[in-house]
mmCIF file of C-alpha atoms (C1' of nucleotides) in Angstrom:
data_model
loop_
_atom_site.group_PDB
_atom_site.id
_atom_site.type_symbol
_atom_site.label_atom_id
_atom_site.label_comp_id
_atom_site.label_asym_id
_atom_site.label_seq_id
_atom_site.Cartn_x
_atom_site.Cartn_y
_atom_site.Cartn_z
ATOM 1 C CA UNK N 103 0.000 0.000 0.000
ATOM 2 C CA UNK N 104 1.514 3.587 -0.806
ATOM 3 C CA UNK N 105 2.364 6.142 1.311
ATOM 4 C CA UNK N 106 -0.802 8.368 -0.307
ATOM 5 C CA UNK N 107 -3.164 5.546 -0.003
ATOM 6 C CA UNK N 108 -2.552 4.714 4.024
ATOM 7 C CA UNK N 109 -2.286 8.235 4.955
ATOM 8 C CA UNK N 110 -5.844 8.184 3.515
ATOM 9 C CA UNK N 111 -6.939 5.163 5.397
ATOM 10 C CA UNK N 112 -5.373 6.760 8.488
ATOM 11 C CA UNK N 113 -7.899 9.540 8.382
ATOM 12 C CA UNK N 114 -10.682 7.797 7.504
ATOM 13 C CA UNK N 115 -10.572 5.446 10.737
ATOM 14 C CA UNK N 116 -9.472 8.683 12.993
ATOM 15 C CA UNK N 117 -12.216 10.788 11.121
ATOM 16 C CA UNK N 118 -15.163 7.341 11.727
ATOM 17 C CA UNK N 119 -14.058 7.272 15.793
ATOM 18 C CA UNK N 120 -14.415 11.458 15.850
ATOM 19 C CA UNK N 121 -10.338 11.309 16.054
ATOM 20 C CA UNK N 122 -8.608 14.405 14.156
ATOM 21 C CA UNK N 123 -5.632 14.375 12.142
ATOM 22 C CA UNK N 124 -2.876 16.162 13.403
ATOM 23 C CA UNK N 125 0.849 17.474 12.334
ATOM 24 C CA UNK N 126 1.920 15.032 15.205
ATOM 25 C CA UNK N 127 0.158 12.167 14.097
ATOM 26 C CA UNK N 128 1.233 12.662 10.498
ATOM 27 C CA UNK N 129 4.995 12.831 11.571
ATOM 28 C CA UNK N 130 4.137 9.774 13.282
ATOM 29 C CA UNK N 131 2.893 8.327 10.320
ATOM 30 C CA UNK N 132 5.820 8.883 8.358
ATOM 31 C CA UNK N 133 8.399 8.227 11.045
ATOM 32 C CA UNK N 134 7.101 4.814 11.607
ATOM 33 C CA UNK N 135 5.636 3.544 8.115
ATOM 34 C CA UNK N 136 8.692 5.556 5.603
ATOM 35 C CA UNK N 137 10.626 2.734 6.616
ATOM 36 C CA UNK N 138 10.405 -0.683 6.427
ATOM 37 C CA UNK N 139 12.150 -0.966 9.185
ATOM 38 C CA UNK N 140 10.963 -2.712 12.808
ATOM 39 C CA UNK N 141 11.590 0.672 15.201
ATOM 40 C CA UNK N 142 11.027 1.124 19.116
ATOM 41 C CA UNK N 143 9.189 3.668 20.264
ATOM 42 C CA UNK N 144 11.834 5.413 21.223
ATOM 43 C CA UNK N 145 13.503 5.583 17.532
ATOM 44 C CA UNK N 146 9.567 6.660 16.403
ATOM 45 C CA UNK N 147 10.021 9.920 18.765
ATOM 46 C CA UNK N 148 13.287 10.659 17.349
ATOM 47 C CA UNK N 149 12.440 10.119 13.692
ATOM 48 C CA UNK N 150 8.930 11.929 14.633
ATOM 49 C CA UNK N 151 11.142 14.642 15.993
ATOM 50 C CA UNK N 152 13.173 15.598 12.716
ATOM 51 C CA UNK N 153 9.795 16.262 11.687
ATOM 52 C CA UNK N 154 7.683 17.900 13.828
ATOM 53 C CA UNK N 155 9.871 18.829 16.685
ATOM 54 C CA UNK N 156 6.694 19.323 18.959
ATOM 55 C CA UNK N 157 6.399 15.476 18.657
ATOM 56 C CA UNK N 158 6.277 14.417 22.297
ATOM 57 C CA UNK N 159 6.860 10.981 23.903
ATOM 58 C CA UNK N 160 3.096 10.513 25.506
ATOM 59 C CA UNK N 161 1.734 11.662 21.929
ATOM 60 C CA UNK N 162 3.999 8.756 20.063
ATOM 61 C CA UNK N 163 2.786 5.919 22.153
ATOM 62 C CA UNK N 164 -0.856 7.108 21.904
ATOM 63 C CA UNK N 165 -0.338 7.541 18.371
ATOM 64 C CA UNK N 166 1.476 4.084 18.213
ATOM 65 C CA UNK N 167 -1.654 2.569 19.973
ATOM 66 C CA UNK N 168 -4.214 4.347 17.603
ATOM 67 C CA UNK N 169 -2.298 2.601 14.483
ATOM 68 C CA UNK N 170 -2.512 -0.442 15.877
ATOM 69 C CA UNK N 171 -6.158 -0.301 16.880
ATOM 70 C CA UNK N 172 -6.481 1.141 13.228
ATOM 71 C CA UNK N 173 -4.639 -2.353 11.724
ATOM 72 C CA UNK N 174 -2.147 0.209 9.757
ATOM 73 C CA UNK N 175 0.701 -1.445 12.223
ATOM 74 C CA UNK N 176 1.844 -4.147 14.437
ATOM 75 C CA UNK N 177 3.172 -4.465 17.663
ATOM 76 C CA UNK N 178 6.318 -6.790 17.792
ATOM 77 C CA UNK N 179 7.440 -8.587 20.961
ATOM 78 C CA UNK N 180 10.739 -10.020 20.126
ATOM 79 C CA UNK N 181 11.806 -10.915 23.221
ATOM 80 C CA UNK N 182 13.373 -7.683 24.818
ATOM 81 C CA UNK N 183 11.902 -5.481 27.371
ATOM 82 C CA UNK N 184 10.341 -3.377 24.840
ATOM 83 C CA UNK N 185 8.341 -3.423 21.795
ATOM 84 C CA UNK N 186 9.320 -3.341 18.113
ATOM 85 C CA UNK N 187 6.618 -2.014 15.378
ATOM 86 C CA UNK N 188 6.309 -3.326 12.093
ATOM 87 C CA UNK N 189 5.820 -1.411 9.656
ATOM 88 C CA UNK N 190 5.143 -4.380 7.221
ATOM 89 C CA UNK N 191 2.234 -5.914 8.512
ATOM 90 C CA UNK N 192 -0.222 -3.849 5.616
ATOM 91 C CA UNK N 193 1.137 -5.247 2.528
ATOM 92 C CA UNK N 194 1.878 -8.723 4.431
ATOM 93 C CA UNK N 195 0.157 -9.731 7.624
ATOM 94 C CA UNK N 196 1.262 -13.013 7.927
ATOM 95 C CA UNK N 197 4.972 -12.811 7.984
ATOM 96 C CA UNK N 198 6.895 -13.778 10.727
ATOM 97 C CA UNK N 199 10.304 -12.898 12.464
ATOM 98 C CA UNK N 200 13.927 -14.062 12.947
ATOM 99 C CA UNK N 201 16.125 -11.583 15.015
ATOM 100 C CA UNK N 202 19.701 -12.018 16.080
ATOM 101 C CA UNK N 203 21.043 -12.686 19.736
ATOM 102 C CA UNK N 204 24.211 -11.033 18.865
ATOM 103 C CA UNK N 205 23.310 -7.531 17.207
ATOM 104 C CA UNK N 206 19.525 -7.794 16.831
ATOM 105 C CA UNK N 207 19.307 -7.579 13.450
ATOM 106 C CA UNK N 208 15.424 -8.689 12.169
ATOM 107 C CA UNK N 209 14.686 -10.766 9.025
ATOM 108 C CA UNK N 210 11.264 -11.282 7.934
ATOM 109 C CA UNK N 211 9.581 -14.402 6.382
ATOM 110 C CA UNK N 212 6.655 -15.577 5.286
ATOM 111 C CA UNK N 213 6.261 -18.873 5.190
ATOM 112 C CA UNK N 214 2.787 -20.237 3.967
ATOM 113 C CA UNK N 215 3.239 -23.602 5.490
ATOM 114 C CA UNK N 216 3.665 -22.283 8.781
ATOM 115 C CA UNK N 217 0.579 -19.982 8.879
ATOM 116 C CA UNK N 218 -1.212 -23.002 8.019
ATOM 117 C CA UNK N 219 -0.296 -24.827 10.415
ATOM 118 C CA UNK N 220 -0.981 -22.535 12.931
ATOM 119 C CA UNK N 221 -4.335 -22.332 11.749
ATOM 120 C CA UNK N 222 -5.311 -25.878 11.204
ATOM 121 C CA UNK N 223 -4.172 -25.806 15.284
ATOM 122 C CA UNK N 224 -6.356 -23.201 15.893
ATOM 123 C CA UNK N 225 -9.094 -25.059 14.624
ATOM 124 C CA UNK N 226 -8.048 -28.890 16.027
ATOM 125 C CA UNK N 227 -8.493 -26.631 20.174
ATOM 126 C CA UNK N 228 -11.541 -25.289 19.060
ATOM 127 C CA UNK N 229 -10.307 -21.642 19.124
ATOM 128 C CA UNK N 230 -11.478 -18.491 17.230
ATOM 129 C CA UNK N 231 -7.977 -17.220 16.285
ATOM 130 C CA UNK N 232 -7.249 -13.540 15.708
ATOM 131 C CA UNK N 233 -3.066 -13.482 15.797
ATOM 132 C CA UNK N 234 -0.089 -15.546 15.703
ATOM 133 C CA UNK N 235 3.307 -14.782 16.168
ATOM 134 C CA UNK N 236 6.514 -16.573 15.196
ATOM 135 C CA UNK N 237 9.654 -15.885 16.906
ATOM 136 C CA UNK N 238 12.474 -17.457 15.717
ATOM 137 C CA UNK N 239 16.198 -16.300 17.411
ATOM 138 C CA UNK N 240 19.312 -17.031 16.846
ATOM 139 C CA UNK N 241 23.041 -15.876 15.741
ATOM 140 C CA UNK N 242 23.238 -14.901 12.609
ATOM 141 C CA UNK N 243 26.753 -15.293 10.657
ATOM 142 C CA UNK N 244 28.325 -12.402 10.819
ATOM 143 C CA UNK N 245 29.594 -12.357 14.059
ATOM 144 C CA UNK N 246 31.184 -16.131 13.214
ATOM 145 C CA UNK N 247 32.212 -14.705 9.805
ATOM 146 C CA UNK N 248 33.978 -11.571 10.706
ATOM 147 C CA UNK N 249 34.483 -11.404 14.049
ATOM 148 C CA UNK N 250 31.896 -8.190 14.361
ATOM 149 C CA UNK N 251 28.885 -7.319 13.359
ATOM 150 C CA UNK N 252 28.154 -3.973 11.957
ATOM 151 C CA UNK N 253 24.962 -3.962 14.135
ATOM 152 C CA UNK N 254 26.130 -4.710 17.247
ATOM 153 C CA UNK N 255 25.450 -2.016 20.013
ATOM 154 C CA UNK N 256 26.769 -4.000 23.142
ATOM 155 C CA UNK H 837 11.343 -36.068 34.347
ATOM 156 C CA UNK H 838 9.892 -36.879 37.636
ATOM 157 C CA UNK H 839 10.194 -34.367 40.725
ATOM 158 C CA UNK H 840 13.140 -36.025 42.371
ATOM 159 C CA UNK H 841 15.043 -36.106 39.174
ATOM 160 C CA UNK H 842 14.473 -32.528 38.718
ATOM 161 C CA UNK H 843 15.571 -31.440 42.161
ATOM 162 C CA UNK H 844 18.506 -33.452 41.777
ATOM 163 C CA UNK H 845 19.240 -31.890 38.244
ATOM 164 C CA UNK H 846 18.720 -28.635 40.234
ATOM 165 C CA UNK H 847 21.172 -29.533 42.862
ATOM 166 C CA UNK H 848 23.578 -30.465 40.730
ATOM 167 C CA UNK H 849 24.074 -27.402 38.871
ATOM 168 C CA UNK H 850 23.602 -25.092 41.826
ATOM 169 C CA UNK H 851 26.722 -26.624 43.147
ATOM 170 C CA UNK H 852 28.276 -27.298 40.130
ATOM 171 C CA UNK H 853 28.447 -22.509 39.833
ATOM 172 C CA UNK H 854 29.160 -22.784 43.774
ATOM 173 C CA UNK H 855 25.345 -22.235 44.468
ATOM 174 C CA UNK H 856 23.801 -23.787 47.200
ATOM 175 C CA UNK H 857 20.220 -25.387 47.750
ATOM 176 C CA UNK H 858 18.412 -23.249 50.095
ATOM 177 C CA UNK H 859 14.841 -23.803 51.710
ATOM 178 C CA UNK H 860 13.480 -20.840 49.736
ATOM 179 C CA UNK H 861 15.264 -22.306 46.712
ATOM 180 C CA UNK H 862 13.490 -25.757 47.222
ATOM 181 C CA UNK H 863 9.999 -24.094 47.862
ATOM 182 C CA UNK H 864 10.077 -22.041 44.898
ATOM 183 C CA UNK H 865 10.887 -24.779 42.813
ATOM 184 C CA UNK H 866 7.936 -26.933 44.193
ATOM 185 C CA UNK H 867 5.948 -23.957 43.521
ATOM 186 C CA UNK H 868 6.683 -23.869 39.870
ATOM 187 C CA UNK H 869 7.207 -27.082 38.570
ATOM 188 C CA UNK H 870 4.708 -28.869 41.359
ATOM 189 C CA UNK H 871 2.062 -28.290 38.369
ATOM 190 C CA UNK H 872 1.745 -28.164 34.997
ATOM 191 C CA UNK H 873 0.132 -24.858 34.842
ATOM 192 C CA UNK H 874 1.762 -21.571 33.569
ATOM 193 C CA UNK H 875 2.459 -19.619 36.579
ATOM 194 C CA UNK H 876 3.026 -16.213 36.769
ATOM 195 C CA UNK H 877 5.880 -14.543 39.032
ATOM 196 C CA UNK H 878 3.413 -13.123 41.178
ATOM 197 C CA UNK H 879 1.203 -16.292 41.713
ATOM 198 C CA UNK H 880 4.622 -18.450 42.192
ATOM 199 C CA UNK H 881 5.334 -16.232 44.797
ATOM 200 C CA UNK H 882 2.160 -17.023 46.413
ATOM 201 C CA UNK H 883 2.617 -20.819 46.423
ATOM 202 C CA UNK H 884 5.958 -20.442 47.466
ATOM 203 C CA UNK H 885 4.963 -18.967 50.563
ATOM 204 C CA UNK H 886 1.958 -21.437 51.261
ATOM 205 C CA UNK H 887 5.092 -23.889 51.305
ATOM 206 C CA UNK H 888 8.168 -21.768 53.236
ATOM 207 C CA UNK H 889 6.352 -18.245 54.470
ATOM 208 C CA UNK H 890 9.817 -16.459 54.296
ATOM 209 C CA UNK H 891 9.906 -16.269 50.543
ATOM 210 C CA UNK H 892 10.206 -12.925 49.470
ATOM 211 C CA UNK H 893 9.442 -11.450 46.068
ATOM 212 C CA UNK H 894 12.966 -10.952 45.324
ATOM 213 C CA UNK H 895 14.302 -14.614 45.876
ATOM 214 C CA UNK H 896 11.505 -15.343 43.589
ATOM 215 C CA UNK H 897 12.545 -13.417 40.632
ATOM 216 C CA UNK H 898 16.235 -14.337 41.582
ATOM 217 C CA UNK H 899 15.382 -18.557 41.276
ATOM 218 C CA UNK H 900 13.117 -18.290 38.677
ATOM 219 C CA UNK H 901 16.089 -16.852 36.835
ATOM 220 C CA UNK H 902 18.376 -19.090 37.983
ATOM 221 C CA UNK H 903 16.110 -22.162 36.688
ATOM 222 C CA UNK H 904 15.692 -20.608 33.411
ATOM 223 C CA UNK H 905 19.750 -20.292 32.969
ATOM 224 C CA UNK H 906 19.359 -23.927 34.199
ATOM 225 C CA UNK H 907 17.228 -24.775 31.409
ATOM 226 C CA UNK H 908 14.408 -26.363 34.300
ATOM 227 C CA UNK H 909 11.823 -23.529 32.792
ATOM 228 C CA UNK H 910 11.339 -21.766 30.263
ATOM 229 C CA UNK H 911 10.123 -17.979 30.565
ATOM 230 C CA UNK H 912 6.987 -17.191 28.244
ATOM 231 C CA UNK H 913 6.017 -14.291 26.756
ATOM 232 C CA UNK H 914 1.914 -14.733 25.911
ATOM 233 C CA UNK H 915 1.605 -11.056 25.115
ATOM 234 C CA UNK H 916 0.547 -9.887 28.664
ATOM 235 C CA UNK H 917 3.147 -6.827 30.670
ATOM 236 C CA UNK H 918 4.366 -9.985 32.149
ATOM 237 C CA UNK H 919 6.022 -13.611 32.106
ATOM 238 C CA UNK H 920 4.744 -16.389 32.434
ATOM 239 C CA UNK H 921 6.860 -19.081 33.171
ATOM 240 C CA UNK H 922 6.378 -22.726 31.882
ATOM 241 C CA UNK H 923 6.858 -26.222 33.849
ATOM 242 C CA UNK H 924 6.545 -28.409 31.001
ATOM 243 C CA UNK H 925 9.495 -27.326 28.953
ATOM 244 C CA UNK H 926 11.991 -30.447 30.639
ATOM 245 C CA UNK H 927 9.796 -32.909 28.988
ATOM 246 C CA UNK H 928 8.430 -31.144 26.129
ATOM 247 C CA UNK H 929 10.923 -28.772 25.033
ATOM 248 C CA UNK H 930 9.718 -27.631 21.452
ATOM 249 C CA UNK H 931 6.001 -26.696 22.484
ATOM 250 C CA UNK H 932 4.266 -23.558 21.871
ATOM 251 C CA UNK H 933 1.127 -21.891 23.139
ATOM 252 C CA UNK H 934 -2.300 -20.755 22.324
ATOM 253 C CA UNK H 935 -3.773 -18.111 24.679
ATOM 254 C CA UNK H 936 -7.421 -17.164 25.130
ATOM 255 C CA UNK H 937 -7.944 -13.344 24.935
ATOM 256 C CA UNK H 938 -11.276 -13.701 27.094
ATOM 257 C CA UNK H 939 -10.394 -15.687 30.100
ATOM 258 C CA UNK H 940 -6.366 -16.809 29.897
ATOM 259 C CA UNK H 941 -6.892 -20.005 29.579
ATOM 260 C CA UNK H 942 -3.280 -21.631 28.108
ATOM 261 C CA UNK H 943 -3.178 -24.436 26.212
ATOM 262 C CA UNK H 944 0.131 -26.222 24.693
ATOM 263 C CA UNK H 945 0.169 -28.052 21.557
ATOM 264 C CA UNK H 946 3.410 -29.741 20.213
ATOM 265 C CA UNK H 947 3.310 -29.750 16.445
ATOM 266 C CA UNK H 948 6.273 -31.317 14.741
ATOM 267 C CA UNK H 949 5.640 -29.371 11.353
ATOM 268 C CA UNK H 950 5.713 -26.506 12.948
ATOM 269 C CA UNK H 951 8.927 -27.099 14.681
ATOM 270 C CA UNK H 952 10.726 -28.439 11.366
ATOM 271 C CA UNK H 953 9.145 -25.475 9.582
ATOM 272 C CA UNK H 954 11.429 -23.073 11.853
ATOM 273 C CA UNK H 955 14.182 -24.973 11.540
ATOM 274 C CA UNK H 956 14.091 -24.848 7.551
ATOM 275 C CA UNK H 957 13.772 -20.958 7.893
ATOM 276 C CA UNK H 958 16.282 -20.562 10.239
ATOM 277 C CA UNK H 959 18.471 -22.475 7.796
ATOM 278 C CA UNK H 960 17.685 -21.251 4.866
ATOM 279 C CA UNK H 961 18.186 -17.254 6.365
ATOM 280 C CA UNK H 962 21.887 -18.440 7.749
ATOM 281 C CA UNK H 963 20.905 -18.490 10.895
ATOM 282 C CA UNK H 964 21.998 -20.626 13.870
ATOM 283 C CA UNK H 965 18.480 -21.276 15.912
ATOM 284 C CA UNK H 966 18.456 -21.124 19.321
ATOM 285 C CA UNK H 967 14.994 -20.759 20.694
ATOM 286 C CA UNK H 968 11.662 -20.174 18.829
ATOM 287 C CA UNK H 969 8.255 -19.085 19.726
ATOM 288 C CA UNK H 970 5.123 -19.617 18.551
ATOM 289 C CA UNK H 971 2.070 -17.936 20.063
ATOM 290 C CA UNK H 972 -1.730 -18.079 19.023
ATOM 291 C CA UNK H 973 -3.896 -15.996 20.346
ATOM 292 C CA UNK H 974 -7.750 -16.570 20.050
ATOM 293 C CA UNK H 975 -10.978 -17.088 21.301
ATOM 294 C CA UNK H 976 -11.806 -20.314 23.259
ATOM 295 C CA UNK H 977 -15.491 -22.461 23.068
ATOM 296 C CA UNK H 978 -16.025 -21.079 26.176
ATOM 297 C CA UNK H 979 -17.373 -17.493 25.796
ATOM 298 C CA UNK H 980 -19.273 -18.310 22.831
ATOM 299 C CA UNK H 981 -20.730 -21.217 24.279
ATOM 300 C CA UNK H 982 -21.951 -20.127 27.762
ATOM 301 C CA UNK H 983 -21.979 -16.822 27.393
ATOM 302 C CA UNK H 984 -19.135 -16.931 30.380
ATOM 303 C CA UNK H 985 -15.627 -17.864 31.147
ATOM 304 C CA UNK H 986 -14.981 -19.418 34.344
ATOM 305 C CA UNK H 987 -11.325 -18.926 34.335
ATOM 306 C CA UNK H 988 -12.547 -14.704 33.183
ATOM 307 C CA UNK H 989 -10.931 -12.495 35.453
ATOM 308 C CA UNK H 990 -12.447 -8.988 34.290
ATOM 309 C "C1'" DA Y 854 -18.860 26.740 23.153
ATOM 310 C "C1'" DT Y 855 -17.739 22.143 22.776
ATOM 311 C "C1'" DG Y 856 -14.942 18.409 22.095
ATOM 312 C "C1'" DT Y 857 -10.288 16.804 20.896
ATOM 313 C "C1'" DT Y 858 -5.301 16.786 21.281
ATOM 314 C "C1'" DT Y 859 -1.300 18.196 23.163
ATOM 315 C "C1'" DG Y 860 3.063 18.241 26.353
ATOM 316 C "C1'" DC Y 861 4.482 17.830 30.784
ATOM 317 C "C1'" DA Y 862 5.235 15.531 34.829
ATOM 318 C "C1'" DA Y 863 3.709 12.231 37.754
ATOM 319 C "C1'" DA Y 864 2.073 7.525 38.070
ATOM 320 C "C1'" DC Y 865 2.396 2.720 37.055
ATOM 321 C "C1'" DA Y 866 3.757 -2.207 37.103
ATOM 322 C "C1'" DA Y 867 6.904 -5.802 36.432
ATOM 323 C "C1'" DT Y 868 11.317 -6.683 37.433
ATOM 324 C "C1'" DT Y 869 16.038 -5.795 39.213
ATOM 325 C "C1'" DT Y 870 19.432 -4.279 42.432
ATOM 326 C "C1'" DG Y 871 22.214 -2.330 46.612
ATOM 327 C "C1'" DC Y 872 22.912 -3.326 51.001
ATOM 328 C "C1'" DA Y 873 22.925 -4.771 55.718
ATOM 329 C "C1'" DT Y 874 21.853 -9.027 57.891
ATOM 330 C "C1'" DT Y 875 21.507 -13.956 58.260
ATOM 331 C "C1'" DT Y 876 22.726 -18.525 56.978
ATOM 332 C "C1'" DT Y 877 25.746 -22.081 55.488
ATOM 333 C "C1'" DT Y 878 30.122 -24.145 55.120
ATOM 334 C "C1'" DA C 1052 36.059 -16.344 59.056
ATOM 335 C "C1'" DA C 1053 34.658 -16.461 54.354
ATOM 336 C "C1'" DA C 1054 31.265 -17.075 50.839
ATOM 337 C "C1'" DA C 1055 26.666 -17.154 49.485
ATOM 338 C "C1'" DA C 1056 21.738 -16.076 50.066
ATOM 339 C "C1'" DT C 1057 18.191 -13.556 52.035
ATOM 340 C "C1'" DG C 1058 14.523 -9.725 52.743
ATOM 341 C "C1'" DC C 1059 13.713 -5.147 52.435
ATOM 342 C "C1'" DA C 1060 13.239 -1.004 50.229
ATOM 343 C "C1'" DA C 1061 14.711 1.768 46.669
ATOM 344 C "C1'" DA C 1062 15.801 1.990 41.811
ATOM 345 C "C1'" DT C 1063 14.930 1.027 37.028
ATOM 346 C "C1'" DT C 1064 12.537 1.043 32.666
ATOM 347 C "C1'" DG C 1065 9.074 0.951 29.202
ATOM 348 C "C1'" DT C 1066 4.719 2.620 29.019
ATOM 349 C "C1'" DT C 1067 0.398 5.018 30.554
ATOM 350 C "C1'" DT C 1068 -2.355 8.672 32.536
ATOM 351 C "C1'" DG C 1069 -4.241 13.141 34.791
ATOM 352 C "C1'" DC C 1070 -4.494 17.605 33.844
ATOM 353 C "C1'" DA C 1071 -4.325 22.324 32.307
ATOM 354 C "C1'" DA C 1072 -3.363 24.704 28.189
ATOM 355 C "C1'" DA C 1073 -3.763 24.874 23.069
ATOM 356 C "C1'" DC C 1074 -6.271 23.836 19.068
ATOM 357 C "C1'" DA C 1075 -9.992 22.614 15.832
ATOM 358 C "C1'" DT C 1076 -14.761 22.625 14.641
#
DNA sequence: ATGTTTGCAAACAATTTGCATTTTT
DNA sequence: AAAAATGCAAATTGTTTGCAAACAT
C-alpha cells in the first residue's frame, strides 16, 4: 500500500471514531511507516522529531496505539523489554520474524506452510484465532564470519 | 522427568556454579514445577509462601532466573506486561502456546511441522536457531458457548 | 462553546538491584 | 572467618495517565 493511499486510510478510521488528524500524528505516520524498518518507540520519537519537533513521547505511544487499533501497524514482541513495530504488517500480515542474539538484526519471512499450520491448530483446540506470532532467534553469521557485526550495540 | 530427578538436576548445577540449595530455593521450585500450569511470578510467589512463608518477592525473581539459565523452565512471553513461566518445557521442550484473549486459559500443543518449519527458515536465512516461539492468540469455546468464562478475570 | 489533542510531569507495574543481615560451610 | 543467600526497600525502565493549556470545529 503507498504512502498516499494509508495516509488516507489513516484519516478515515481517525475521522469514523471522531479522532482528528494532526501534524503530530502525520509525523508519526511517516516516522514509523517511511521505513520498512521494525523501530522502538523510542527511535519513532526521534524520527517523529526531525519532523515535527513538537512530537512528544506521551503523543507517540498514543499515536502508536491508535495505528494499531487502526490495523495500519503491528506491535512486535521479540523478546526484549520493549516493543518493536512493524511497519510491514499492511502489505503482508502473515509474515513472521527471525532476530539475532548477537546484534539484533530482524529478518522477515513468510512462510505459507507455517501460517497453516498454525491455523489448522487453531481449529483442532476449538479456538477463534485472531493473531499468531513466530519468533524465531538465533546468531546470525556475521559475528562467526567476521568477528563483528556492523549492528552490534553491546 | 519426575520431581526427584528434577531437584537433583537442580542440585547439581547449583553446586556445580558454587550455588547452594536453600529452603526458599526448594519451595520455589515446588511452587513452579509442582504443576503443569503456567504460573506467573506473582502467583509463584504465592505458592511459594503457602510452602516456606519467608519467601520474598525478590528470591523469587532471583530462582526463577536461575532455573531458566538452568534450562528447568522456560520464561513465556503470551503477550501480557508480564512472564509467564512454563513447567513443562523439561519434557516437552519444542512446544508452543495458544492463549485465550477472554479468560487466559493456556493451552500447549506440540506440532512437529511446525517445529521443522522453523528450523528450515532458520536455515535457509543463515541463521543458527536457538529458541523459537510460537504464540496463538484466540478465542476459546467457552465465551461463545456459555456466554461466560470461568477462568474470566475482568 | 464544545470536544479533541497536546506536552508535561507524575504515576504505574513488572522486574532488578544495593545493602545490611543472616545462613551455610 | 569467608562465601553465598536472604529480605527489604529503593531503583529502574518501558509505558500510561491526569491535567491544564492549546487547538480545531
Amino acid at each position: 500500500m503507498n504512502a498516499v493511499t494509508v495516509r488516507e486510510k489513516y484519516r478515515a478510521a481517525l475521522q469514523a471514531s471522531g479522532a482528528r488528524m494532526t501534524p503530530q500524528r502525520g509525523a508519526i505516520l511517516d516516522a514509523v511507516l517511511g521505513t520498512t524498518e521494525h523501530r522502538t518507540a523510542d527511535e519513532i520519537l526521534e524520527a517523529a522529531q526531525k519532523l515535527d519537533s513538537t512530537v512528544s513521547r506521551a503523543t507517540v505511544y498514543r499515536t502508536l496505539t491508535l495505528m494499531v487499533e487502526i490495523g495500519l501497524l503491528r506491535r512486535l514482541d521479540l523478546g526484549r523489554d520493549f516493543s518493536y513495530f512493524d511497519p510491514n504488517y499492511v502489505d503482508n500480515p502473515n509474515h513472521s520474524h527471525l532476530i539475532c542474539l548477537d546484534c539484533d538484526k530482524i529478518i522477515e519471512f513468510d512462510d505459507p506452510e507455517l501460517t497453516a499450520c498454525g491455523r489448522k491448530i487453531a481449529e483442532t483446540k476449538g479456538f477463534e484465532l485472531s493473531a499468531s506470532f513466530v519468533r524465531l532467534e538465533g546468531h546470525c553469521q556475521c559475528l562467526k564470519k567476521n568477528g563483528s557485526c556492523p549492528n552490534r550495540k553491546k
